[in-house]
XYZ file of C-alpha atoms in Angstrom:
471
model
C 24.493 19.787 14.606
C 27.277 17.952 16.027
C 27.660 14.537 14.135
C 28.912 11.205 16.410
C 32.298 10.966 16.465
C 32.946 7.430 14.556
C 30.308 8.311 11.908
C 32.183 11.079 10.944
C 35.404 9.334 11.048
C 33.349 6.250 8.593
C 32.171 9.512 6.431
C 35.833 10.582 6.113
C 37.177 7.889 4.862
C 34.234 7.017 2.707
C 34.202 10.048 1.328
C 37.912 11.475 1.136
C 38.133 15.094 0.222
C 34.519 15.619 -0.398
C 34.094 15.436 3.037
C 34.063 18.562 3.932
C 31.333 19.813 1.651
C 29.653 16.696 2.585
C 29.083 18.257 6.743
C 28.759 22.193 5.035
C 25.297 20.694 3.130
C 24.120 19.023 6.274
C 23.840 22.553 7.954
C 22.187 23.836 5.088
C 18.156 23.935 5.010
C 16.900 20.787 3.477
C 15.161 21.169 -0.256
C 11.692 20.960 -0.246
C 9.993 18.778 -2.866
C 6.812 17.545 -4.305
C 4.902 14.747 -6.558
C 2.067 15.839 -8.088
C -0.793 13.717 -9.277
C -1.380 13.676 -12.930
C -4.530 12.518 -12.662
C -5.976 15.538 -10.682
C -3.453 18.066 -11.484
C -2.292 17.649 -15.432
C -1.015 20.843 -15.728
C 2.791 21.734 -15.971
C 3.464 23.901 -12.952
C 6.810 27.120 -13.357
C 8.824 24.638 -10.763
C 11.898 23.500 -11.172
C 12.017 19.613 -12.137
C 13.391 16.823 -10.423
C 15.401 15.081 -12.988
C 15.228 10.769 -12.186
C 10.719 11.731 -12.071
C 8.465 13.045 -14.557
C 6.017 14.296 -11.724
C 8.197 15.790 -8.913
C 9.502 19.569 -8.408
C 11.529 21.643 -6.263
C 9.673 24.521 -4.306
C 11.392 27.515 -3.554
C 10.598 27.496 0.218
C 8.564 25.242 2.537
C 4.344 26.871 2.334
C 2.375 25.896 5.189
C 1.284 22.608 3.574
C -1.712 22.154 5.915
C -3.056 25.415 4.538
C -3.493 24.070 1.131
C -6.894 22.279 0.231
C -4.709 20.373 -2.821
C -2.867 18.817 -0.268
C -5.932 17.335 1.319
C -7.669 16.459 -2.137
C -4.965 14.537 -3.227
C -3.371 16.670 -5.408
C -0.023 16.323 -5.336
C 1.861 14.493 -2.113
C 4.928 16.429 -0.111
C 8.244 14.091 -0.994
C 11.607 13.768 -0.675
C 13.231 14.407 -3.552
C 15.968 11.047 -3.364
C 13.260 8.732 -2.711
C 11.609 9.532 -6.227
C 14.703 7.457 -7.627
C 12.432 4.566 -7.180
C 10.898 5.303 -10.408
C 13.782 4.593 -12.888
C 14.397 1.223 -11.211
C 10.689 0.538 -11.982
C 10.699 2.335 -15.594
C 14.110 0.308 -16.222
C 13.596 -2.895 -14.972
C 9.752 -3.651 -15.492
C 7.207 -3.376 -18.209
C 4.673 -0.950 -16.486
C 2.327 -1.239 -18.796
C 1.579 -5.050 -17.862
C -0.568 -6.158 -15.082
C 1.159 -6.235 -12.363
C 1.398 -7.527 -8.624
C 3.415 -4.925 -6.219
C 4.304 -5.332 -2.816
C 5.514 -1.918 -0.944
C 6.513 -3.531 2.200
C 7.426 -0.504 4.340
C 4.935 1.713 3.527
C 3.752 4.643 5.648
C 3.615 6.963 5.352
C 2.913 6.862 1.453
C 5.516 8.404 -0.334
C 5.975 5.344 -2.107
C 2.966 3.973 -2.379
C 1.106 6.961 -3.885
C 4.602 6.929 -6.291
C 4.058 3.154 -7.017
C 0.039 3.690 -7.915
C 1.415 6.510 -10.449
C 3.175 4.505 -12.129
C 1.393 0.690 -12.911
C -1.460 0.314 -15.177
C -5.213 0.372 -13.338
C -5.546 -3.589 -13.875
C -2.302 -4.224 -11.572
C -2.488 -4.479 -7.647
C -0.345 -2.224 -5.469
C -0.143 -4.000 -1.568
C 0.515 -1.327 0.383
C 1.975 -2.763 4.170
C 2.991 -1.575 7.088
C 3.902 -3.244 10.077
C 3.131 -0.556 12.807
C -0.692 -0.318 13.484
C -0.955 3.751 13.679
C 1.348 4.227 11.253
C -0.586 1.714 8.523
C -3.653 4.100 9.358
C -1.922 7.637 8.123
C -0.506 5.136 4.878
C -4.349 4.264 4.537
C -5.632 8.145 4.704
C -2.515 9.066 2.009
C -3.844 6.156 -0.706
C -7.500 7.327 0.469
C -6.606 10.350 -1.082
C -4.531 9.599 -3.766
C -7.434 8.084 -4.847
C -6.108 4.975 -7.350
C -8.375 2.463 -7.068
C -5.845 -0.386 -6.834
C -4.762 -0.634 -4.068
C -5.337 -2.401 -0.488
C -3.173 -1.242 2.473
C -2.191 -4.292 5.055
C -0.945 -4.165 8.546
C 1.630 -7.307 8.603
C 4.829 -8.342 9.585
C 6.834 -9.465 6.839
C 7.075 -13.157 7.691
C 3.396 -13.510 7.296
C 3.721 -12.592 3.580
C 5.006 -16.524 3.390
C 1.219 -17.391 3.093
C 1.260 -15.769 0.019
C 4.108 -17.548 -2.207
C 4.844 -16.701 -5.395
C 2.710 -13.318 -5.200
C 4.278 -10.605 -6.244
C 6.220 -9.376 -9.835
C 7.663 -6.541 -7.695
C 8.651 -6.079 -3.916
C 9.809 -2.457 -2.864
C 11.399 -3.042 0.356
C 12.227 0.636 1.738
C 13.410 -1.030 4.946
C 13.736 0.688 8.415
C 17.184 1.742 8.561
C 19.804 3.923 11.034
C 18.932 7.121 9.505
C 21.760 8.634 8.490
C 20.821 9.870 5.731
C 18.073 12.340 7.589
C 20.297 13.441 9.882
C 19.834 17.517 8.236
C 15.765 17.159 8.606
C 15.808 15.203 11.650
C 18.000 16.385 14.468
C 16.999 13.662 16.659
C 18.196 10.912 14.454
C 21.544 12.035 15.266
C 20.662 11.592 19.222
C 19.902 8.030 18.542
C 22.537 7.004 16.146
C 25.451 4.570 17.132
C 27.607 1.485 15.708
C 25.457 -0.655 17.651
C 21.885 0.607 16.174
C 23.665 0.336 12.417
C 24.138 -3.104 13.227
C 21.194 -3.744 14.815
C 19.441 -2.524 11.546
C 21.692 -4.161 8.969
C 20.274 -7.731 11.197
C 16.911 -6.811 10.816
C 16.952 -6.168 7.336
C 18.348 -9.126 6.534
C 15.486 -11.177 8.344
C 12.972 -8.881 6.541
C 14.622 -9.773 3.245
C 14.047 -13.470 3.969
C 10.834 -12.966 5.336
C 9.518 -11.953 1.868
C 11.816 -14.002 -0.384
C 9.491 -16.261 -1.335
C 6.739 -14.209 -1.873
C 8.122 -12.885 -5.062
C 7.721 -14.749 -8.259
C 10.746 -16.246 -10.236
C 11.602 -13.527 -12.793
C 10.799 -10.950 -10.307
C 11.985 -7.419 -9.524
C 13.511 -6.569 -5.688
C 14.138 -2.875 -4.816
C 15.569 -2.160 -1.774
C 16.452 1.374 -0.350
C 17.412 2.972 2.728
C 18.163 6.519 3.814
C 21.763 5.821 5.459
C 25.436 5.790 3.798
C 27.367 2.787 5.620
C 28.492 -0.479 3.811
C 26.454 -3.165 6.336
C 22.984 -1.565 5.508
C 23.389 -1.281 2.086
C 25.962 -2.715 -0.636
C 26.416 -5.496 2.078
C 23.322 -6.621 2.892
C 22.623 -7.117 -1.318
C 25.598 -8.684 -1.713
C 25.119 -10.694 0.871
C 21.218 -11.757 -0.627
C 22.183 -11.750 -4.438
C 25.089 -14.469 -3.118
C 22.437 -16.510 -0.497
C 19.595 -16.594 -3.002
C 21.646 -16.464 -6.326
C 19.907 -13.334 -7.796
C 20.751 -11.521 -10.831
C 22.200 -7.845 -9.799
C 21.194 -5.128 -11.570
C 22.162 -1.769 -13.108
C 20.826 1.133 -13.927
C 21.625 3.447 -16.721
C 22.081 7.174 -15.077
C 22.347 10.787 -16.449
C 25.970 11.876 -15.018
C 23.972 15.571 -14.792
C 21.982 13.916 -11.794
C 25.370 13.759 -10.114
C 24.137 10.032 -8.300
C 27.238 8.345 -6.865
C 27.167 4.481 -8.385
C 28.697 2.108 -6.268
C 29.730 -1.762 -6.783
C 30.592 -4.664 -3.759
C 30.663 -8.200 -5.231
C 29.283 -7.396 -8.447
C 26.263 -5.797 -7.039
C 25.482 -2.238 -8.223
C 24.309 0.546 -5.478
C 22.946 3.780 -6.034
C 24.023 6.832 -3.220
C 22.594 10.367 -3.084
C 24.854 12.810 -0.988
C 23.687 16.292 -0.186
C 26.390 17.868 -1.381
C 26.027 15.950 -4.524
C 22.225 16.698 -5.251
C 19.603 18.694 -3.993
C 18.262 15.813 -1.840
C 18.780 14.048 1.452
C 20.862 11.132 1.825
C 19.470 7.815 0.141
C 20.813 4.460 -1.265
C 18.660 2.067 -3.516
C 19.672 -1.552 -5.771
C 18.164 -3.906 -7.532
C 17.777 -7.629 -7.995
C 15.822 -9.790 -10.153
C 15.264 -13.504 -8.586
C 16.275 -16.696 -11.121
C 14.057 -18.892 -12.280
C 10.906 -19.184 -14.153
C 7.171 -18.737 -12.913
C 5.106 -21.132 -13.841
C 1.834 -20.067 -13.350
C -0.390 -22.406 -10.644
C -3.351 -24.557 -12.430
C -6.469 -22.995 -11.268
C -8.785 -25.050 -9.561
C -11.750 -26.478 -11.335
C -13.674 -26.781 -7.498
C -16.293 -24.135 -6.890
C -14.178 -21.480 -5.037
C -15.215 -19.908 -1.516
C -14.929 -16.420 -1.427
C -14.454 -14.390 1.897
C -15.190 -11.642 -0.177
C -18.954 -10.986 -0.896
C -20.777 -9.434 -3.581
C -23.295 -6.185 -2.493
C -26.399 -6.686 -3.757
C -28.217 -5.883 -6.891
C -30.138 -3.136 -5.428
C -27.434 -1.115 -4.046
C -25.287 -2.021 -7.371
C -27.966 0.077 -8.986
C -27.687 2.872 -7.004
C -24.073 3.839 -7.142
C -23.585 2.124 -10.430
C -23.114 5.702 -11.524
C -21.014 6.943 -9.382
C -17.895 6.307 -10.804
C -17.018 6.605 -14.235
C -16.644 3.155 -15.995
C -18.693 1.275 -13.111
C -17.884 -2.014 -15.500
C -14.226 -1.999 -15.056
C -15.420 -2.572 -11.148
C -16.797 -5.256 -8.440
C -19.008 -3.906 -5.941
C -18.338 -5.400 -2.839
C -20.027 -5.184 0.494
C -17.979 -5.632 4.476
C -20.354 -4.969 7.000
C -22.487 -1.546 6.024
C -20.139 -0.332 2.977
C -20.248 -0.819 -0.210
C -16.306 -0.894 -2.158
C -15.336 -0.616 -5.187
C -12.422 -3.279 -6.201
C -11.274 -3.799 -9.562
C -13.142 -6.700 -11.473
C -9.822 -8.610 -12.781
C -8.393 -8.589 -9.088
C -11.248 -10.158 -7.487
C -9.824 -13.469 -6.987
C -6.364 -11.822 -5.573
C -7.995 -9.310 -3.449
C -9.804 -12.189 -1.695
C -7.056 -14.144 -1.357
C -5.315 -11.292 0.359
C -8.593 -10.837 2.581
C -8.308 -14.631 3.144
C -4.700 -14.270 3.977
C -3.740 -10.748 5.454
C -4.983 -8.225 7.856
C -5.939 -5.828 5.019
C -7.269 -2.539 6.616
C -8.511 -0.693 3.326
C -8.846 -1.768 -0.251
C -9.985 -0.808 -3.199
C -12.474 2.653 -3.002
C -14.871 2.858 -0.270
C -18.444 4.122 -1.888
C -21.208 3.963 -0.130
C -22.115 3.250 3.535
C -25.590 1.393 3.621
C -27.999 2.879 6.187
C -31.530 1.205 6.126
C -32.819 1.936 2.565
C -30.473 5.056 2.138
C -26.990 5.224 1.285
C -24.374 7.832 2.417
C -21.437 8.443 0.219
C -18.273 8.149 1.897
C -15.237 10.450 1.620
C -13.096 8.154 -0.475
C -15.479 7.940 -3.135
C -15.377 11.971 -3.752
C -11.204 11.460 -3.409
C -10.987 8.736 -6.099
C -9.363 9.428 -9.326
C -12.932 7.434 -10.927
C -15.453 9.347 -9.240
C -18.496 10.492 -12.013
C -18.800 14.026 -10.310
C -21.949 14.691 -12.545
C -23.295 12.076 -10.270
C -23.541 14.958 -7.120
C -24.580 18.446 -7.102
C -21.282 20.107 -6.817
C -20.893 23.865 -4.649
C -17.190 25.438 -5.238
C -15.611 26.891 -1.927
C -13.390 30.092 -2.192
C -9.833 29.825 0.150
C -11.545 30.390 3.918
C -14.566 28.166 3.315
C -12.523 24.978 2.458
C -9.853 25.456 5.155
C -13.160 26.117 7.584
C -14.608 23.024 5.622
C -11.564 20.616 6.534
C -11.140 21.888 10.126
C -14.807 20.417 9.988
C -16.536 23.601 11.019
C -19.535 24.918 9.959
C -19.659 26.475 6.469
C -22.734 28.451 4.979
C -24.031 27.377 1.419
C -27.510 28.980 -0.272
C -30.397 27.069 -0.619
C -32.525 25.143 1.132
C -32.918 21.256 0.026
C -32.168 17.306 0.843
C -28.972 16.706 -0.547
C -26.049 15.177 -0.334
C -23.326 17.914 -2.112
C -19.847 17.371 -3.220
C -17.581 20.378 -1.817
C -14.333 21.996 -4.266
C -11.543 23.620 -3.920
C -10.238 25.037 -7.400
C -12.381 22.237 -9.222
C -10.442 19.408 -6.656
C -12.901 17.362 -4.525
C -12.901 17.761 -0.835
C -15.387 15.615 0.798
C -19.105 15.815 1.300
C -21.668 17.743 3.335
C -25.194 17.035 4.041
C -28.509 19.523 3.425
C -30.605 19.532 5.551
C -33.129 22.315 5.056
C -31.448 25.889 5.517
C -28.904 23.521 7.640
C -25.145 22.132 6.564
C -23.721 19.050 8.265
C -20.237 19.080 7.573
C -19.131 15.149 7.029
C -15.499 15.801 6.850
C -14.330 12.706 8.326
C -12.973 13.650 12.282
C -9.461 12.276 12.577
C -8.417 14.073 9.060
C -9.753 17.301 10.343
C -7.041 20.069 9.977
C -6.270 20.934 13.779
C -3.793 24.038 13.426
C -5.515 27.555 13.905
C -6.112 29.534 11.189
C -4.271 32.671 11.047
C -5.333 36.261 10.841
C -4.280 36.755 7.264
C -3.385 34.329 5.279
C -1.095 34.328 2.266
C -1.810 31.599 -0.038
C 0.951 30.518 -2.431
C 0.726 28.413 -5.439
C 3.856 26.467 -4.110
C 5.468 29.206 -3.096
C 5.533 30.851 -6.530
C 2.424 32.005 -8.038
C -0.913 33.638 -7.059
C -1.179 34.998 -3.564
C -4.383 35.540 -1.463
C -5.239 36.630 1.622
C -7.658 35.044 3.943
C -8.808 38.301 6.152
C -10.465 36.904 9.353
C-alpha cells in the first residue's frame, strides 16, 4: 500500500516517532472481531475479549462468515473492534436503564444499531436512519435479524429530522468521513483520498451536525465518531459545535491497558484508536451534552389522529401467542401485515410514521392472506418469538446452508403446516408443508448466493468444533 504523500507527511508530524510503527500495522492483516447477541447466544465463548465491550471478541482468523447459519439467525453480528467504543460513551454518559429515545443517524449497515438495541431497555426507541436508499435496506435486514423489537429503520436526510424537535435523549452521529482510518481493510480508500475530499467531509459534517441539532432534547447526549485521524474531521469540527451551540464537552474515564490515545482542542476531549496502538482500525469518537432543560410538551386533550392503525380483533387473537409477553405489544396492521410495536411507543412510532419515511419498524408477524395468516421471517428472528407457538424441525450443517440458499430441503412427514427451521436451537426462517412437499420461504434477496464447497470445515469462530459438509 502506498499511502498519499501529504497524509503521510500530516501522520508524521501528528504522530512523531510512532510513526513508523504506525505504516508497519497498516500492512499487517486487519483483526477480525465480533458482537455477539446475548439474547440468542448467552454463553461465554474461549475468545479473546475486547476490553471497552462486554459482548465483543477477537477471532483468531477470518471463517467464511456466510457459511455460518448464526450469522444469518442473528446470533452475533461481524464488527469492528474500534467502533464498539461507542458503548462506554453510552454506559458513561446515560442511564440505560431509563426509557429512552435514540437516534443512530448513519446507520447501515448496522454495526451500531444492533450495538445501540443491546444496550437500552425494551421500553426505549432506537431510530435507526440512513440516508442512502439501498443501503437503509441491508441496515433493515441486520435489525430484522437482530431481532429487538424496538426499533424502526428510516430512510432520511438529516435536515428532515427538524420535523421532529426535541426528539431524541441520544443522537449517535457516525458521520461519513475521508476514511482514513480504513485505509488497511480498504485499499481503495486510499485511491480516493486527498486534502480536498478531507475538507469536503469536515463541510458536510458540519451541516449534518446542524441538521439534527434541534432534534435532540436539552440535557441530551451527542456522540459523534469517524474512522479518520486529521484535526478538521474530528477535534475541530466539536470544537467548533460545543463553541456554536454552547455544549457541555465531555470525558470519558479510560483503562490506560486499552492503550486509547485521549486528545483535547478547546477544551473538548477526543478519543483516537491507532493500529499500532490497539488491535483495531483507525477510529475517533467525543461527546457532548446540549444545555438547557427539557420541559416536557403538554399533551393535547383533542382526540388524536393516528396514521397508525390498529389490526383487528380477530387477527389479534390469532398471533396473540406468538410472541412471548403479547401484552407488552400493539398489534398493528399496514396494508396485509400485521406488526408488532411496543405498546408505550405507540404515540412516538406514529409520529415518526406521520413524520419520516420509516421503511421497517417494530417486528413484522403475520402477513394476512384471506382468512389465513402466513408468518413472516422476522417474527421467527425476533428476540420475543413464543417458539412453542410452531412445530419446530432442527437442521444438521448442509440442510440449513441448503435452507438459506433457499433450495429445497427434505423433512419427514406428511402434513399442513407451517414449521419453524433451526440451526443449533437458533431460528432460521420458515417453510411450508404441503403434503410430502416443502416450500422453502426463505425470503429471496437474503438468500446466501456463494456456492457451497465440496467439503466444508465448519469452525466455531475459528476455534472450536470442526465439521465437514461432504457433498
Amino acid at each position: 500500500m502506498e499511502l498519499p504523500q501529504s497524509f503521510a507527511q500530516r501522520m508524521k508530524g501528528q504522530l512523531g516517532l510512532d510513526y513508523t510503527r504506525f505504516e508497519e500495522a497498516l500492512h499487517q492483516p486487519a483483526p477480525t472481531s465480533i458482537r455477539l447477541n446475548r439474547n440468542k447466544l448467552p454463553g461465554q465463548p474461549s475468545l479473546p475479549r475486547i476490553p471497552w465491550t462486554e459482548t465483543g471478541f477477537y477471532l483468531p482468523e477470518r471463517p467464511q462468515f456466510t457459511l455460518d447459519p448464526r450469522l444469518h439467525a442473528g446470533a452475533y453480528y461481524v464488527q469492528e473492534a474500534s467502533s464498539m467504543f461507542l458503548e462506554q460513551a453510552l454506559r458513561q454518559h446515560t442511564d440505560l436503564s431509563q426509557p429512552l429515545h435514540v437516534l443512530d443517524l448513519c446507520g447501515a449497515p448496522g454495526g451500531k444499531s444492533t450495538h445501540i438495541a443491546s444496550l437500552i431497555s425494551p421500553d426505549s426507541l432506537l431510530v435507526a436512519n440512513e440516508v442512502i436508499r439501498s443501503r437503509a435496506s441491508i441496515l433493515a435486514e441486520n435489525v430484522t435479524k437482530w431481532g429487538s423489537g424496538n426499533v424502526v429503520v428510516t430512510n432520511n436526510d438529516p435536515r428532515d429530522f427538524s420535523r421532529l424537535p426535541e426528539f431524541f435523549d441520544v443522537m449517535v452521529v457516525d458521520a461519513p468521513c475521508s476514511g482514513e482510518g480504513m485505509f488497511r481493510k480498504d485499499p481503495q480508500a486510499v485511491n480516493e483520498w486527498s486534502d480536498e475530499n478531507v475538507n469536503l467531509c469536515a463541510q458536510r459534517q458540519q451541516r449534518i451536525l446542524m441538521d439534527v441539532w434541534d432534534s435532540l432534547r436539552p440535557g441530551g447526549l451527542l456522540i459523534y465518531s469517524t474512522c479518520t485521524w486529521n484535526l478538521a474531521e474530528n477535534e475541530q469540527n466539536i470544537a467548533w459545535l460545543a463553541d456554536q451551540e454552547k455544549a457541555q464537552p465531555l470525558s470519558l474515564t479510560l483503562d490506560p491497558a486499552w492503550r486509547v490515545e485521549a486528545t483535547s482542542l478547546n477544551g473538548v476531549s477526543g478519543y483516537r484508536f491507532y493500529p499500532h496502538q490497539v488491535q483495531g482500525e483507525g477510529f475517533f469518537l467525543a461527546a457532548l451534552r446540549k444545555t438547557g432543560e427539557y420541559e416536557a410538551p403538554q399533551r393535547s386533550t383533542k382526540k388524536k389522529k393516528y396514521k397508525l392503525a390498529l389490526a383487528g380483533k380477530k387477527e389479534q387473537a390469532l398471533v396473540n401467542d406468538w410472541l412471548v409477553e403479547p401484552y407488552r405489544f400493539a398489534w398493528v396492521q399496514h396494508g396485509e401485515v400485521i406488526s408488532a410495536i411496543p405498546e408505550n411507543l405507540f404515540e412516538e412510532l406514529d409520529e415518526l410514521y406521520q413524520n419520516m419515511h420509516v421503511i421497517y419498524a417494530g417486528t413484522e408477524i403475520a402477513e394476512v392472506n384471506g382468512k389465513k395468516l402466513k408468518p413472516l421471517q422476522a417474527l421467527a428472528l425476533s428476540q420475543h418469538f413464543n417458539k412453542a407457538a410452531f412445530r419446530t424441525e432442527e437442521l444438521v450443517l448442509e440442510s440449513a446452508l441448503r435452507y438459506l440458499r433457499k433450495e429445497d430441503i427434505g423433512i419427514s412427514g406428511n402434513s399442513n403446516d407451517w414449521i419453524l427451521l433451526q440451526f443449533e436451537g437458533l431460528p432460521l426462517g420458515w417453510a411450508k408443508q404441503v403434503g410430502s412437499r416443502l416450500n422453502n420461504y426463505y425470503p429471496k434477496e437474503w438468500r446466501i448466493r456463494m456456492e457451497l464447497p465440496g467439503v466444508l470445515e465448519f469452525k466455531s469462530w475459528g476455534v472450536r468444533e470442526v465439521r465437514k459438509l461432504e457433498r
